[in-house]
Short mmCIF file of C-alpha atoms in Angstrom, two decimals:
data_model
loop_
_atom_site.label_atom_id
_atom_site.label_comp_id
_atom_site.label_asym_id
_atom_site.label_seq_id
_atom_site.Cartn_x
_atom_site.Cartn_y
_atom_site.Cartn_z
CA MET A 2 74.74 152.87 57.29
CA THR A 3 71.68 155.01 56.99
CA GLU A 4 71.15 157.47 59.85
CA VAL A 5 67.68 155.14 60.85
CA GLU A 6 70.01 152.05 61.14
CA THR A 7 72.55 154.02 63.08
CA LYS A 8 70.03 155.29 65.62
CA GLN A 9 68.09 151.77 65.51
CA LEU A 10 71.13 149.75 66.59
CA PHE A 11 72.54 152.59 68.98
CA GLU A 12 69.62 152.70 70.89
CA LYS A 13 69.70 148.82 70.99
CA ALA A 14 73.04 148.77 72.33
CA VAL A 15 72.34 151.35 74.99
CA GLU A 16 69.74 149.37 75.82
CA GLU A 17 71.48 146.19 75.58
CA TYR A 18 74.69 147.55 77.54
CA SER A 19 73.56 150.32 79.97
CA ASP A 20 73.34 148.87 83.01
CA MET A 21 76.80 146.63 82.54
CA ILE A 22 78.37 150.00 81.82
CA THR A 23 76.62 152.10 84.11
CA GLY A 24 78.19 149.26 86.89
CA LEU A 25 81.45 149.43 85.69
CA CYS A 26 81.78 153.27 85.91
CA LEU A 27 80.25 153.00 89.33
CA VAL A 28 82.68 150.59 90.50
CA ARG A 29 85.65 152.18 88.76
CA LEU A 30 84.89 155.49 89.67
CA GLY A 31 83.31 155.37 93.20
CA ASN A 32 80.95 158.61 92.27
CA ARG A 33 77.78 158.63 90.84
CA HIS A 34 77.83 162.04 89.14
CA ASP A 35 81.16 160.90 87.33
CA ALA A 36 80.01 157.81 86.53
CA GLU A 37 76.95 159.48 84.66
CA ASP A 38 79.52 161.79 82.93
CA CYS A 39 81.99 158.57 81.99
CA TYR A 40 78.59 156.58 81.02
CA GLN A 41 77.71 159.38 78.77
CA ASN A 42 81.39 159.61 76.94
CA ILE A 43 81.68 155.91 76.19
CA PHE A 44 78.22 155.95 74.59
CA LEU A 45 79.67 159.14 72.74
CA LYS A 46 82.49 157.25 71.61
CA LEU A 47 80.49 154.56 70.42
CA PHE A 48 78.57 156.58 68.13
CA LYS A 49 81.93 157.73 66.56
CA ASN A 50 82.88 154.53 66.00
CA LYS A 51 79.73 153.65 64.54
CA GLU A 52 81.22 150.73 62.83
CA MET A 53 81.28 149.05 65.73
CA LEU A 54 77.17 148.74 66.13
CA LYS A 55 77.74 146.07 63.58
CA GLU A 56 80.08 143.90 65.24
CA GLU A 57 79.04 140.97 66.82
CA PRO A 58 77.58 141.31 70.59
CA GLU A 59 80.58 139.63 72.25
CA TYR A 60 82.99 141.71 70.55
CA LEU A 61 81.03 144.89 71.04
CA LYS A 62 80.43 144.27 74.48
CA SER A 63 84.32 143.57 75.17
CA TRP A 64 85.14 146.87 72.79
CA LEU A 65 82.59 148.73 75.28
CA ILE A 66 84.44 147.41 78.40
CA ARG A 67 87.76 148.26 77.25
CA VAL A 68 86.33 151.84 76.15
CA ALA A 69 85.07 152.18 79.84
CA ILE A 70 88.16 151.20 81.79
CA ASN A 71 90.22 153.86 79.69
CA GLU A 72 87.68 156.72 80.47
CA CYS A 73 87.10 155.73 84.11
CA LYS A 74 91.25 155.93 84.23
CA ASN A 75 91.07 159.65 82.29
CA ARG A 76 88.31 160.63 84.49
CA PHE A 77 90.22 159.64 87.34
CA ARG A 78 93.38 161.86 86.01
CA PHE A 79 91.27 164.84 85.43
CA LEU A 80 89.48 164.37 88.96
CA SER A 81 92.56 164.16 90.79
CA ARG A 82 92.41 167.94 90.86
CA HIS A 83 88.95 167.95 92.06
CA LYS A 84 87.12 166.98 95.20
CA THR A 85 84.16 164.36 94.40
CA GLU A 86 81.67 162.66 96.78
CA PRO A 87 82.69 158.91 97.60
CA LEU A 88 79.84 156.67 96.48
CA THR A 89 77.84 154.63 98.96
CA PHE A 90 74.78 152.91 97.53
CA ALA A 91 72.95 153.81 100.65
CA ASP A 92 72.06 156.74 99.02
CA ASP A 93 70.26 154.85 96.63
CA CYS A 94 66.85 154.32 97.48
CA SER A 95 65.86 152.15 94.79
CA ILE A 96 68.28 149.34 95.81
CA GLU A 97 67.51 146.77 98.49
CA MET A 98 69.03 147.34 101.85
CA GLU A 99 71.05 144.16 101.89
CA ASP A 100 72.14 144.70 98.25
CA ARG A 101 73.33 148.09 99.32
CA THR A 102 75.30 146.63 102.23
CA ILE A 103 77.19 144.30 100.08
CA LEU A 104 77.62 146.87 97.14
CA ASP A 105 79.28 149.47 99.84
CA THR A 106 81.25 146.92 100.90
CA VAL A 107 82.43 146.19 97.64
CA MET A 108 83.21 149.94 97.00
CA THR A 109 85.78 149.67 99.99
CA LEU A 110 88.01 147.34 98.51
CA PRO A 111 90.59 148.90 96.20
CA GLU A 112 89.95 149.63 92.48
CA LYS A 113 91.79 146.92 91.12
CA TYR A 114 90.06 144.18 93.12
CA ARG A 115 86.41 145.86 93.02
CA GLU A 116 87.04 145.78 88.61
CA VAL A 117 87.76 142.01 88.53
CA ILE A 118 85.01 141.08 90.84
CA TYR A 119 82.36 142.77 89.04
CA LEU A 120 83.72 142.19 85.75
CA PHE A 121 84.00 138.21 86.95
CA TYR A 122 80.75 138.35 89.00
CA TYR A 123 78.51 140.37 87.01
CA ALA A 124 79.79 140.75 83.20
CA GLY A 125 80.10 137.02 83.35
CA TYR A 126 83.81 136.61 81.88
CA SER A 127 86.28 133.97 82.58
CA VAL A 128 89.68 134.35 84.04
CA LEU A 129 91.20 133.70 80.60
CA GLU A 130 88.64 136.68 79.10
CA LEU A 131 89.68 139.25 81.60
CA ALA A 132 93.25 138.57 81.02
CA THR A 133 92.60 139.81 77.58
CA ILE A 134 90.32 142.37 78.16
CA LEU A 135 92.30 143.91 80.82
CA ASP A 136 95.72 143.30 79.40
CA SER A 137 96.68 141.61 82.03
CA LYS A 138 98.34 137.94 83.15
CA GLU A 139 95.79 135.19 84.00
CA ASN A 140 97.80 134.82 87.19
CA THR A 141 97.26 138.51 88.01
CA ILE A 142 93.55 138.12 87.32
CA LYS A 143 93.41 135.13 89.37
CA SER A 144 95.31 136.36 92.47
CA ARG A 145 93.12 139.57 92.26
CA LEU A 146 89.92 137.49 92.31
CA LYS A 147 91.06 135.54 94.94
CA ARG A 148 92.55 138.51 97.54
CA GLY A 149 89.20 140.39 96.65
CA ARG A 150 86.89 137.60 97.58
CA GLU A 151 88.90 136.80 100.58
CA MET A 152 88.86 140.90 101.21
CA LEU A 153 85.17 140.84 100.72
CA LYS A 154 84.50 137.82 103.01
CA GLU A 155 86.35 139.50 105.86
CA LEU A 156 84.63 142.88 105.57
CA LEU A 157 81.22 141.12 105.22
CA THR A 158 81.53 138.76 108.30
CA ASP A 159 80.51 141.21 110.53
CA LYS A 160 77.68 142.79 108.52
CA ILE A 161 75.71 139.71 107.19
CA GLU A 162 75.85 135.72 108.07
CA GLU A 163 78.77 134.29 105.99
CA GLU A 164 76.50 131.50 104.78
CA VAL A 165 74.30 133.98 102.76
CA ILE A 166 77.38 135.46 101.19
CA ILE A 167 79.09 132.46 100.14
CA MET B 12 78.90 134.59 95.61
CA LYS B 13 74.85 134.31 94.41
CA ARG B 14 74.20 137.23 96.94
CA LEU B 15 77.23 139.14 95.19
CA GLU B 16 75.42 138.57 91.38
CA LYS B 17 72.36 139.80 92.73
CA ALA B 18 73.64 142.88 94.47
CA PHE B 19 75.49 143.53 91.10
CA ASP B 20 72.29 143.03 89.42
CA SER B 21 70.40 145.59 91.40
CA ILE B 22 72.69 148.40 89.91
CA LYS B 23 70.17 150.01 87.33
CA THR B 24 71.22 152.61 84.69
CA PRO B 25 68.70 155.47 85.55
CA GLU B 26 66.31 156.23 82.91
CA SER B 27 67.58 160.04 82.90
CA TRP B 28 71.00 158.84 81.81
CA LYS B 29 69.64 157.35 78.59
CA GLU B 30 67.10 160.18 77.82
CA ASN B 31 68.53 162.12 74.49
CA LEU B 32 71.80 160.07 74.47
CA TYR B 33 71.63 159.75 70.66
CA LYS B 34 70.51 163.33 70.29
CA ALA B 35 73.42 164.47 72.22
CA ALA B 36 75.89 162.14 70.24
CA TYR B 37 74.69 163.55 66.95
CA ALA B 38 75.04 167.09 68.16
CA GLU B 39 78.53 166.37 69.34
CA GLU B 40 79.54 164.85 66.34
CA LYS B 41 78.26 167.76 64.70
CA ILE B 42 80.12 170.08 67.18
CA THR B 43 83.44 168.06 66.69
CA VAL B 44 83.12 168.48 62.93
CA LYS B 45 82.40 172.55 63.24
CA LYS B 46 85.78 172.51 65.14
CA ARG B 47 87.77 170.83 62.89
CA MET B 48 86.84 173.33 60.35
CA ARG B 49 88.06 176.34 62.59
CA MET B 50 91.52 177.25 63.06
CA PRO B 51 93.61 175.31 64.91
CA ILE B 52 93.59 176.19 68.76
CA LYS B 53 96.62 177.90 69.72
CA ARG B 54 97.84 176.20 72.81
CA ALA B 55 101.09 178.04 73.46
CA ILE B 56 100.42 181.88 72.82
CA THR B 57 102.47 184.57 75.00
CA VAL B 58 100.28 186.73 76.91
CA SER B 59 100.38 190.77 76.95
CA ILE B 60 102.18 192.99 79.18
CA ALA B 61 99.10 194.89 80.08
CA ALA B 62 97.89 191.45 82.19
CA ALA B 63 99.73 192.69 85.17
CA THR B 64 97.79 196.19 85.06
CA ILE B 65 94.59 194.50 84.78
CA CYS B 66 94.87 192.07 87.48
CA LEU B 67 95.87 194.58 90.00
CA ALA B 68 92.82 196.46 89.09
CA SER B 69 90.74 193.19 89.23
CA ALA B 70 91.41 192.32 92.75
CA LEU B 71 89.79 194.98 93.93
CA THR B 72 86.60 194.44 92.35
CA VAL B 73 86.76 190.51 93.14
CA GLY B 74 86.97 191.28 96.86
CA ALA B 75 83.70 193.77 96.95
CA ILE B 76 81.75 190.92 95.41
CA THR B 77 82.95 188.13 97.57
CA GLY B 78 82.91 190.27 100.76
CA MET B 79 83.98 188.04 103.79
CA PHE B 80 84.99 185.01 102.30
CA ASN B 81 88.22 183.87 101.99
CA ILE B 82 88.81 182.94 98.41
CA SER B 83 92.42 182.02 98.45
CA ASP B 84 91.53 179.66 101.13
CA ILE B 85 88.56 178.12 99.42
CA PHE B 86 90.73 177.39 96.67
CA ARG B 87 93.63 175.76 98.91
CA ILE B 88 91.39 174.06 101.28
CA GLY B 89 88.27 173.49 99.44
CA PHE B 90 89.42 172.67 96.01
CA SER B 91 93.05 171.44 96.58
CA ASP B 92 94.38 173.91 94.04
CA GLU B 93 97.26 175.40 95.36
CA VAL B 94 97.91 177.43 91.79
CA SER B 95 94.67 179.21 91.82
CA ALA B 96 95.05 179.95 95.07
CA ASP B 97 98.41 181.71 94.38
CA LYS B 98 97.01 183.49 91.62
CA TYR B 99 94.04 184.77 93.30
CA VAL B 100 96.48 185.98 95.82
CA ARG B 101 98.37 187.70 93.04
CA GLY B 102 95.23 189.55 91.69
CA GLN B 103 95.88 187.12 88.52
CA TYR B 104 91.94 186.55 87.27
CA GLN B 105 89.41 188.45 85.55
CA PRO B 106 86.45 189.80 87.89
CA LEU B 107 83.18 188.73 86.72
CA ASN B 108 79.76 189.71 87.70
CA VAL B 109 77.79 187.23 85.93
CA LYS B 110 74.32 185.96 87.27
CA CYS B 111 71.65 183.69 86.64
CA GLU B 112 68.90 182.06 88.71
CA ASN B 113 65.72 180.31 88.75
CA GLU B 114 62.88 179.75 91.40
CA LYS B 115 65.39 177.99 94.26
CA PHE B 116 68.60 179.20 93.42
CA SER B 117 71.05 182.13 92.08
CA PHE B 118 74.31 181.43 90.52
CA GLU B 119 77.09 183.92 90.03
CA ALA B 120 80.26 183.58 88.04
CA LEU B 121 83.03 185.18 90.12
CA ALA B 122 86.35 185.10 88.72
CA PHE B 123 88.17 183.45 85.55
CA MET B 124 91.90 182.41 85.64
CA GLY B 125 94.09 180.14 84.79
CA ASP B 126 96.98 179.52 82.23
CA VAL B 127 96.99 179.54 78.40
CA ASP B 128 96.44 175.74 78.92
CA GLU B 129 94.26 175.30 81.85
CA THR B 130 91.61 177.66 82.56
CA TYR B 131 88.54 177.59 85.57
CA THR B 132 85.84 179.78 86.19
CA LEU B 133 84.84 180.08 89.83
CA LEU B 134 80.93 180.14 90.65
CA VAL B 135 78.74 180.48 93.73
CA ALA B 136 75.54 179.23 94.61
CA ARG B 137 73.11 180.91 96.79
CA PRO B 138 69.91 178.80 97.61
CA LYS B 139 66.96 180.96 98.04
CA THR B 140 64.96 178.23 100.56
CA ASP B 141 65.83 177.97 104.08
CA LYS B 142 66.11 174.48 103.25
CA VAL B 143 68.99 172.55 104.77
CA PHE B 144 71.29 170.25 102.29
CA ASP B 145 73.90 168.02 103.38
CA ASN B 146 75.37 168.78 100.24
CA MET B 147 75.47 170.64 97.13
CA ALA B 148 76.63 169.68 93.44
CA ILE B 149 76.03 170.76 90.21
CA GLN B 150 76.39 169.37 86.53
CA VAL B 151 78.07 171.56 84.39
CA GLY B 152 79.85 172.28 80.86
CA VAL B 153 81.61 175.26 79.43
CA LEU B 154 81.03 176.00 75.51
CA GLU B 155 82.36 178.62 73.50
CA ASN B 156 79.08 180.73 72.20
CA THR B 157 80.18 180.00 68.52
CA PHE B 158 78.01 176.55 69.30
CA ASP B 159 74.90 177.91 70.47
CA ASP B 160 72.63 176.11 67.86
CA PHE B 161 73.49 173.18 69.64
CA ASP B 162 71.52 174.20 72.69
CA GLY B 163 71.16 170.96 73.93
CA PHE B 164 74.54 169.71 74.93
CA ALA B 165 78.09 170.19 75.78
CA THR B 166 80.84 168.02 77.46
CA SER B 167 79.79 168.30 81.02
CA TYR B 168 81.10 166.91 84.39
CA ILE B 169 79.32 166.65 87.97
CA LEU B 170 81.27 168.98 90.42
CA ASN B 171 80.63 168.80 94.21
CA GLY B 172 80.24 172.34 95.91
CA ILE B 173 82.17 173.66 98.89
CA PRO B 174 79.84 175.11 101.47
CA GLU B 175 80.73 178.74 103.11
CA THR B 176 78.68 180.75 105.56
CA ASP B 177 77.83 184.00 104.14
CA GLU B 178 77.71 187.14 105.93
CA SER B 179 73.58 186.64 106.87
CA GLY B 180 74.79 183.28 108.32
CA ASN B 181 73.70 181.28 105.22
CA THR B 182 75.08 178.41 103.55
CA VAL B 183 76.38 178.96 100.09
CA TYR B 184 78.32 176.72 97.94
CA PHE B 185 81.57 177.31 95.22
CA PHE B 186 82.43 175.47 92.72
CA ASN B 187 85.75 175.68 90.59
CA VAL B 188 84.72 174.83 87.17
CA ARG B 189 87.40 173.40 84.73
CA ASN B 190 87.11 173.91 80.83
CA LEU B 191 87.16 170.80 79.49
CA PRO B 192 89.92 170.16 77.02
CA CYS B 193 87.60 169.97 74.09
CA CYS B 194 86.16 173.40 74.97
CA ALA B 195 90.13 175.03 74.98
CA LEU B 196 90.31 178.43 74.48
CA SER B 197 90.98 180.03 71.17
CA LEU B 198 92.97 182.93 72.29
CA ASP B 199 92.93 184.54 69.13
CA ASN B 200 89.19 185.41 68.89
CA SER B 201 86.92 186.94 70.84
CA ASP B 202 84.31 184.43 71.25
CA SER B 203 82.16 184.36 74.63
CA LEU B 204 82.26 181.57 76.95
CA VAL B 205 78.97 179.97 78.45
CA VAL B 206 78.94 178.14 81.29
CA ARG B 207 75.76 176.12 81.31
CA ILE B 208 74.37 174.36 84.39
CA TYR B 209 72.23 171.25 83.35
CA LYS B 210 71.47 169.48 86.86
CA ILE B 211 71.37 170.72 90.58
CA ILE B 212 71.96 167.98 92.73
CA CYS B 213 70.86 168.41 96.48
CA TYR B 214 71.62 165.83 99.24
CA ASN B 215 68.75 165.42 101.88
CA ASN B 216 69.59 162.67 104.62
CA GLY B 217 71.81 160.69 102.29
CA CYS B 218 69.47 160.66 99.31
CA PRO B 219 69.84 163.13 95.99
CA GLY B 220 67.48 165.22 94.83
CA TYR B 221 67.93 166.16 90.85
CA ASP B 222 66.70 169.40 89.22
CA GLU B 223 66.92 169.41 85.59
CA VAL B 224 68.03 173.11 84.74
CA ASN B 225 69.21 174.87 82.02
CA LEU B 226 71.09 177.87 83.91
CA LYS B 227 73.58 179.93 81.88
CA MET B 228 76.20 182.82 82.37
CA GLU B 229 77.81 183.98 79.78
CA PHE B 230 81.27 186.33 79.61
CA VAL B 231 83.92 187.38 77.20
CA PRO B 232 87.44 185.92 78.94
CA ASP B 233 89.98 188.05 78.92
CA VAL B 234 92.42 186.10 77.97
CA THR B 235 95.45 188.52 79.39
CA VAL B 236 94.83 187.07 82.61
CA LEU B 237 96.05 183.96 81.67
CA SER B 238 99.74 182.88 82.19
CA PRO B 239 102.02 182.35 79.30
CA ILE B 240 103.32 178.64 78.94
CA GLU B 241 106.97 178.18 78.40
CA SER B 242 106.80 176.28 75.98
CA VAL B 243 110.04 175.10 73.70
CA ASP B 244 110.69 172.86 70.74
CA HIS B 245 113.89 170.60 71.24
CA MET B 246 113.77 167.81 68.61
CA GLU B 247 117.17 166.59 70.19
CA LYS B 248 118.02 163.03 69.84
CA VAL B 249 118.88 161.17 73.18
CA SER B 250 119.55 157.15 74.18
CA ILE B 251 118.22 156.52 77.37
CA ASN B 252 118.97 152.92 78.33
CA GLY B 253 119.89 152.33 75.09
CA ASN B 254 116.60 153.14 73.37
CA GLU B 255 117.00 155.72 70.70
CA CYS B 256 114.76 158.70 71.71
CA ILE B 257 114.13 162.31 70.69
CA VAL B 258 113.05 164.96 73.07
CA GLN B 259 110.44 166.97 71.20
CA SER B 260 109.74 169.44 73.50
CA THR B 261 109.20 170.83 76.95
CA HIS B 262 106.16 172.61 78.39
CA ILE B 263 106.08 174.42 81.41
CA SER B 264 102.55 176.27 82.68
CA ASP B 265 101.21 176.98 86.03
CA TYR B 266 99.53 174.01 86.47
CA GLN B 267 102.02 171.32 85.60
CA ALA B 268 105.61 171.00 83.90
CA SER B 269 105.86 168.31 81.15
CA ILE B 270 108.62 166.90 78.69
CA TYR B 271 107.61 165.37 75.72
CA ILE B 272 109.76 161.98 74.27
CA THR B 273 109.08 159.85 71.19
CA TYR B 274 110.54 156.41 70.81
CA GLU B 275 110.31 154.99 67.59
CA ILE B 276 109.62 151.11 67.68
CA PRO B 277 112.28 149.16 66.02
CA GLU B 278 110.23 146.14 65.30
CA LYS B 279 107.74 145.87 62.45
CA ILE B 280 104.36 146.14 64.00
CA ASP B 281 100.43 147.13 63.00
CA VAL B 282 99.57 150.15 65.22
CA ASN B 283 96.00 148.55 65.10
CA SER B 284 96.68 145.34 66.68
CA PHE B 285 99.43 146.89 69.12
CA ASN B 286 99.42 145.22 72.42
CA LYS B 287 99.22 147.84 75.05
CA ARG B 288 101.19 145.03 77.53
CA ARG B 289 103.93 145.40 74.78
CA GLY B 290 103.80 149.23 74.82
CA ASP B 291 103.76 149.01 78.28
CA ARG B 292 106.89 147.24 78.64
CA TYR B 293 108.79 149.70 76.19
CA ILE B 294 108.01 152.67 78.71
CA ARG B 295 109.42 150.26 81.51
CA ASP B 296 112.85 149.66 79.71
CA ILE B 297 113.11 153.32 78.47
CA PHE B 298 112.73 154.64 81.89
CA ASP B 299 114.33 152.02 83.67
CA LEU B 300 111.37 150.60 85.66
CA LYS B 301 112.56 147.36 87.37
CA SER B 302 109.46 145.05 86.97
CA GLU B 303 106.00 145.01 85.80
CA ASN B 304 104.66 144.89 89.52
CA ALA B 305 107.27 147.21 91.44
CA TYR B 306 106.82 150.34 88.99
CA LEU B 307 107.19 153.27 91.39
CA PRO B 308 107.15 156.36 89.37
CA VAL B 309 109.60 158.28 91.74
CA ALA B 310 111.27 161.60 90.57
CA GLU B 311 114.63 160.45 91.82
CA GLU B 312 115.05 157.11 89.92
CA CYS B 313 113.85 157.78 86.60
CA PRO B 314 116.63 158.87 84.12
CA VAL B 315 114.67 162.04 83.24
CA LYS B 316 114.61 164.54 86.13
CA LEU B 317 113.45 168.01 86.28
CA VAL B 318 115.57 169.74 88.34
CA VAL B 319 114.76 173.42 89.40
CA ASP B 320 117.24 175.59 91.36
CA GLY B 321 119.03 172.38 92.33
CA GLU B 322 115.76 170.28 93.41
CA ILE B 323 114.29 167.66 91.71
CA ILE B 324 110.62 167.91 91.36
CA ASP B 325 107.93 164.80 91.78
CA PHE B 326 105.83 163.41 89.32
CA ASN B 327 102.11 164.56 89.46
CA GLU B 328 100.93 161.19 88.49
CA LEU B 329 98.76 159.09 90.52
CA ASN B 330 101.27 156.07 91.42
CA GLU B 331 98.60 153.26 91.99
CA GLU B 332 96.93 154.05 88.72
CA ILE B 333 100.50 154.13 86.79
CA GLU B 334 101.60 151.24 88.35
CA HIS B 335 99.51 149.00 86.07
CA TYR B 336 98.92 150.60 82.98
CA PRO B 337 101.68 153.31 82.32
CA ILE B 338 100.89 153.60 78.56
CA ASP B 339 97.23 154.73 79.60
CA HIS B 340 98.85 157.74 81.56
CA ILE B 341 101.63 158.80 80.07
CA ALA B 342 101.80 157.87 76.23
CA ASN B 343 100.05 157.40 73.13
CA ILE B 344 100.87 155.42 69.95
CA TYR B 345 100.87 156.72 66.79
CA GLU B 346 101.98 155.60 62.86
CA GLU B 347 103.75 157.93 60.46
CA GLU B 348 104.85 156.67 57.10
CA GLY B 349 104.88 153.13 58.19
CA VAL B 350 106.79 153.97 61.66
CA VAL B 351 104.92 153.22 64.72
CA SER B 352 105.95 155.48 67.64
CA LEU B 353 105.52 156.16 71.02
CA SER B 354 104.94 159.89 72.53
CA ILE B 355 105.81 159.95 76.05
CA ALA B 356 104.82 162.59 78.34
CA LEU B 357 106.36 162.89 81.65
CA ASN B 358 104.39 165.24 84.15
CA TYR B 359 105.58 166.91 87.27
CA GLU B 360 104.57 169.11 90.07
CA PRO B 361 104.11 173.17 89.25
CA PHE B 362 106.32 175.39 90.09
CA THR B 363 106.40 179.05 89.82
CA PHE B 364 108.85 179.15 86.79
CA SER B 365 108.98 183.12 86.89
CA GLU B 366 110.48 182.99 90.69
CA ALA B 367 113.14 180.05 89.41
CA GLU B 368 116.65 180.71 88.84
CA SER B 369 117.53 177.69 86.98
CA VAL B 370 115.42 174.88 85.35
CA ALA B 371 116.79 172.22 83.61
CA PHE B 372 115.96 169.00 82.40
CA GLU B 373 118.54 166.19 83.32
CA ILE B 374 118.54 162.95 81.27
CA GLU B 375 121.10 160.16 82.05
CA THR B 376 122.33 159.01 78.65
CA THR B 377 123.02 155.40 77.97
CA SER B 378 126.86 156.29 77.78
CA GLY B 379 126.44 157.34 81.34
CA GLU B 380 126.59 161.20 80.46
CA THR B 381 124.09 163.52 81.73
CA LYS B 382 122.41 165.42 79.07
CA ILE B 383 120.76 168.88 80.11
CA ILE B 384 118.55 170.46 78.59
CA LYS B 385 118.34 173.85 79.78
CA ILE B 386 115.10 176.15 80.14
CA LYS B 387 115.98 178.80 82.18
#
C-alpha cells in the first residue's frame, strides 16, 4: 500500500468510526480527557496495523471495538493511581438537555452494563455478535442488557416520563 | 429505547481530536522505529550509593521552592500516592526549578522522583489572571529529548490538577506527571527529559474551556535519586494445581511487587486464533479460581502468596476488572518455536523492601508442599 493510499484509507476510517469509538471510550472511561487519549491511541494502533485498513468494514469495525475495549482497560489500570474527573454530559453544551440527562444517567450504571447498552443500542450489534466481540456468553450479554435496561428505567423514571423512554 | 439511541447519537467526536491524527500516527511510527534502533532500555539497574547524600541536600532546596505547601500531603491525599509521599518525606527526589509560561499561566517543574521502573515529575501551575476556575487539567506528555525533531507529538494524557492556596491566597494547581512506559528512562545515558504541555483545560460553570498550547520544560533527570528494583531471575519449575509452570522472575519496586510465571499450553493451538476465554480458563485453573463469575483476587486464597514479615500482601489489581477478563490484566500470550505460552504477572501492593526483615513468595504446589522463593 502506498503512503497516499494509506493516508486516504486511514482518514476514511477515522471519519467513519470516530463517533462510535468516542462514545465507547466515554462510556467505558467516564472521563472525557482520558477518552480523548484512548481515542488517539486506538487510531495509532490502527495505523500500526495498516493491513486492517483493507479489511471489510464490518471486520474493521469489530476490530476497532476490541482494540478500544482493551485500550480502555489498560487506561483504567494506569488511572488507578491518578485522580480523574468523572464525566457528566451536563458539561457538554453541544448536547441537548434531554440527551444529556439520559447520557448522564447511563454513566451512573456499572461499567459492564454501560458497555453492552452502548454497543447494542448505538453500534447496532446483536446479542450473538456482542458475545463474540466481548468474548462472553450469550446469556451473560442478555442478562447484562436486561439488568442494565431495568436499572436505567428505574433511574430515569424520576427524571423523564417513562413513556418517552420506553 | 429510541431516546437512548438518539442520546448516544448525540455524542460526536470533537474536530480537535481528529486533527493531525494521521500526522501524529506517522510521527509515532517513526519514533518507535528510532527507539528500536537504540540500545535496549534497562529496567533494572542498581543505583549509586551517592543517592542518599544528594537526596538529603535536595530536600532543603525544594522546601524553599514550595514554601508553605505540604507536598507530602499533596501526594498522599491529593494524588493518593503514598509511595511518592514517603519518598518526599525522606528527601528522595531531585529538586527542579524549571519554568515555562504563556500569557495566562506559569508552570514550574518542582521535583523528579520514582524508582527505575516508574518515574514522576511534580508540576505546579499558577494562573496569571484573577479568574476563578472550578478546576484545571492539562494534557501532558514526557519525551526524551532525542526525539526533538518530532516536535508535534508525544504520547500524552490528561491529568487533573489538585488545587491548593498559596501564601498570597491565590489558587495554584499541582500535577503529578507520570512517564508513560513508552517514555521509560534509559538510565545509561544522560538524555534530558522534556515535559510538554499540549492543552490547558479550565472548567468554568461546568463547561470546559480548552487552550491549545506548546509549553515545554526540559531537565536532565538525576537518576541517582531513583530507587533500585529488587529484580531476581529464578527460572524454577513448579507445579501449581496440576499445571507445570516456571517461575521466571520476581521484581520488587517501590510502587509494586510482581512475580512472573509462565505456563506452556500443552494443547496444540494457533496463537493468532487464540480465544481469550480459553486463556482465562487456564489462569483460573492454575490459580484455583473457583468459577468464571466468582473470581475474587483475594491474596489469601491464591496459591501464590507474597509474604513480608509474616504478613500476606494484597494484590494491587482492581477486582471488578479482573473478575471478568483476567487475561487482559495479568497475562500475555506468546509463541516461541511453535510452543504457545502464557506469561502471567501477579502484582502486589507496595511495601518498603529495605525495612522488611523477610520477604518470600510462597507457592502451594500440586503435591501439597509449599515452595518458598526467598527474596530476603
